[in-house]
Amino acid sequence: MSDHPGLAGNPGQWPKAVFYVAILFSAYQIIGAAFHPFSSQVLRAGHVGFVLLMVYLCFPMRGQGRPWTPLAWALGLAGLGTAIYQWYFEAELIQRSGDLTSFDMVVGVTLLVLVFEAARRVMGLALPIICGCFLAYGLFGEHLPGDLAHRGYDFDQIINQLSFGTEGFYGTPTYVSGTYIFLFILFGAFLEQAGMIRLFTDFAMGMFGHKTGGPAKVSVVTSALMGTITGSGVANVVTTGQFTIPLMKRFGYRGTFAAAVEASASMGSQIMPPIMGAVAFIMAETINVPYVEIAKAALIPALLWFGSIFWTVHLEAQRLKLTGLPKEECPDPFAAIKQRWYLLIPLGVLVYLLFAGFTPMFSGTVGLALTAIVILGTAIVMRASNLWLKIAFWIALGLLSSGFLKFGIGVVFGVIALLVAGCFYVKGGRETLRACVWALADGARHAIPVAVACILVGVIIGVVSLTGIATTFAGYIMAIGKDNLFLSLVLTMLTCLVLGMGIPTIPNYIITSAIAAPALLELGVPLIVSHMFVFYFGLMADLTPPVALACFAAGSIAKENGLRISLWSVRIAACGFVVPFMAVYDPALLMQGDDWGAILYMLIKSVFAVGLWGMAVVGYFSAPMRAWERLLVFAAGASLVIPASVFSYDLLGLYSVTTDEIGFLVAAVVIALHVLRARRQPAMAAA
């Protein structure tokens, strides 16, 4: 994003017009979320209008030219005009729903063209082409043979479906983008301006920087922590990778391996509770379950993801005899927390509200408001010499946090207004105000790619709901699989990976959840498990060749080939390919059900399997592993993945041996023999 002329550098370096539009955009979203002055339809239309205005002011038609030309203003204002039209004629549009006037058609077609062109400028051709195919299917699908044919729809019916109502450009993804996602992006932007990234980095460096292979472990831990405020894999790569990748290379890691570690760890941020990626909020809204259920289901797989990467990094460091940084060069982690502990207050409140059952919109509004209060309040109070004033501020902040529902949003924003006024009269206060204003603009910048993807995939949602193609596609998957769940899972996985070669995780999830997930549901996979399955493989698509966006982003920092990085990423994040299959066959891995014994057993078994695969990938444990050892530990790990309830073997007709028992036994024998051999080697060398 920063490579585009309209969004270069920090917000203070942007053209004034772009800067002020970004501020207005953020203000519109905050007011809409906090005070609800608009209907849902108008709120969505305004979100789309501001996104289009930002895109045409910031992204040139081609190359790196100056985007803010008279034509750019005309196109951007036309996009904003479609939102004004939806707001001004809201009542009339509701009354004549489905019976469009000539001017309605002009506005609808204009919106259609502007959205496709905006997506092309921001994301390239892949997603617009896929959505264009769905649009063509809606217009001409009646001429297709067999089950693919639909009854036929006129052009005005397609425009009505896409440009008006809530099943096209203003569908559920746009609603989620304009409410939950935007608030959480702003929340992350404010914390970033306040120094949260520095806090995470210093803490990770202090805890793990001096350990074996410390720089790579810092990368893993920092990426996991960053996931709580960014929720974006590629953004995580370009933020933390600027520091961690050169550090890993300096301490002996190969460039491709260092970049693969950063890419793999960063992509895990989208599945790391408590604040996951944008897809989690879209999923919660799509399947109508509380966000806490999504976070609960993602917890164990996320821990396995980061645990497997951490373990792989540790084994690679041992294999290469890599040391960490000198301890005296690492910051004190507890001093870092002591210096910026107050930044954890809004994050803690946000997590509490999300898991207490409050809506993501309310939780995000509270978190954002408290972040502003903490930043502005500390700018005033921390510079005060009166100890009692400081104590009073923290007590007041605690009361405000605990009694947010009682005080109401209006009172809280009144407190923010008073703090803003106070910042004009203390030393350094104006710099704090400038950082907050920059955070508002920066949040709007980071929201653009997510918002554009959510808006454009409305074409897919609209056409799928209009034509019923999802049912047909689900029938094909079931027919090919012939009631074979494993084959259907493989087909769904391949669909996710192929789609992910050209489009980001959000549209990938929306497409596959609308088309492939129903087939899994028909085969008996629980609702949340089927959606998590397509979510995970949409995520893995950003790591798998040939188009691995996260790997190429890391490659630009490491100055290495993105394709080679992606091959390493697939090995490092191997558990990401297996955990979804394990979850389908035993939903206890996603903490579904009340049998905590089954959940604990799945956790232990999965951790053991991940540890075995790490040894097989790196080829090292206590010493370099021989080929047969690597092969057997990999097979043992695979045996643990196969559901014990599905496969078992009769042993001499006396005892039924499950695959779990075989996996544990083989692994124990191989590891024991390996450790004995490793211990004998130094003794033999000394003799």
Short mmCIF file of C-alpha atoms in Angstrom, two decimals, residues 127 130-131 134 173 279 282-283 286-287 457-461 464 469-475 477 488-522 525-541:
data_model
loop_
_atom_site.label_atom_id
_atom_site.label_comp_id
_atom_site.label_asym_id
_atom_site.label_seq_id
_atom_site.Cartn_x
_atom_site.Cartn_y
_atom_site.Cartn_z
CA LEU A 127 -10.37 -11.30 -8.29
CA ILE A 130 -13.34 -14.42 -11.05
CA CYS A 131 -16.18 -12.10 -10.06
CA PHE A 134 -19.93 -15.05 -11.83
CA PRO A 173 -19.06 -8.87 4.00
CA VAL A 279 -12.44 -13.61 8.09
CA ILE A 282 -17.27 -12.46 8.55
CA MET A 283 -17.64 -16.12 9.52
CA THR A 286 -22.32 -15.60 8.08
CA ILE A 287 -23.13 -18.63 10.23
CA VAL A 457 -17.25 -10.44 -3.59
CA GLY A 458 -20.79 -9.18 -3.24
CA VAL A 459 -21.04 -10.13 -6.92
CA ILE A 460 -20.45 -13.76 -5.99
CA ILE A 461 -22.87 -13.67 -3.07
CA VAL A 464 -25.06 -17.44 -5.91
CA ILE A 469 -25.48 -22.46 -8.12
CA ALA A 470 -24.12 -23.38 -4.65
CA THR A 471 -26.55 -26.27 -4.41
CA THR A 472 -25.51 -27.53 -7.85
CA PHE A 473 -21.80 -27.29 -7.01
CA ALA A 474 -22.32 -29.06 -3.69
CA GLY A 475 -24.11 -31.84 -5.59
CA ILE A 477 -18.71 -32.54 -4.98
CA SER A 488 -14.67 -34.50 -0.67
CA LEU A 489 -12.31 -32.84 1.81
CA VAL A 490 -9.41 -33.15 -0.64
CA LEU A 491 -11.50 -31.62 -3.44
CA THR A 492 -12.53 -28.74 -1.18
CA MET A 493 -8.91 -28.23 -0.12
CA LEU A 494 -7.75 -28.06 -3.74
CA THR A 495 -10.53 -25.59 -4.55
CA CYS A 496 -9.36 -23.31 -1.72
CA LEU A 497 -5.69 -23.55 -2.73
CA VAL A 498 -6.39 -22.91 -6.43
CA LEU A 499 -8.60 -19.91 -5.68
CA GLY A 500 -5.98 -18.60 -3.28
CA MET A 501 -3.42 -18.41 -6.08
CA GLY A 502 -4.96 -15.15 -7.22
CA ILE A 503 -7.16 -13.75 -4.48
CA PRO A 504 -6.74 -12.89 -0.79
CA THR A 505 -8.06 -14.89 2.15
CA ILE A 506 -11.32 -12.95 2.57
CA PRO A 507 -12.79 -13.51 -0.91
CA ASN A 508 -11.35 -17.02 -0.90
CA TYR A 509 -13.29 -17.84 2.25
CA ILE A 510 -16.47 -16.18 0.99
CA ILE A 511 -16.40 -18.09 -2.30
CA THR A 512 -15.61 -21.49 -0.81
CA SER A 513 -17.95 -21.07 2.16
CA ALA A 514 -20.79 -20.25 -0.24
CA ILE A 515 -20.03 -23.08 -2.68
CA ALA A 516 -17.98 -25.87 -1.07
CA ALA A 517 -18.92 -25.67 2.64
CA PRO A 518 -22.56 -26.71 2.01
CA ALA A 519 -21.28 -29.97 0.49
CA LEU A 520 -19.32 -30.74 3.66
CA LEU A 521 -22.38 -29.91 5.71
CA GLU A 522 -24.40 -32.40 3.67
CA VAL A 525 -19.48 -32.14 9.01
CA PRO A 526 -20.64 -29.71 11.74
CA LEU A 527 -21.34 -26.15 10.57
CA ILE A 528 -18.49 -24.36 12.33
CA VAL A 529 -16.02 -27.15 11.45
CA SER A 530 -16.89 -27.01 7.73
CA HIS A 531 -16.37 -23.24 7.66
CA MET A 532 -13.12 -23.46 9.64
CA PHE A 533 -11.91 -26.07 7.15
CA VAL A 534 -12.26 -23.74 4.16
CA PHE A 535 -10.90 -20.84 6.23
CA TYR A 536 -7.67 -22.68 7.04
CA PHE A 537 -6.99 -23.70 3.48
CA GLY A 538 -7.76 -20.21 2.25
CA LEU A 539 -5.06 -19.16 4.70
CA MET A 540 -2.60 -21.79 3.46
CA ALA A 541 -3.06 -20.50 -0.09
#
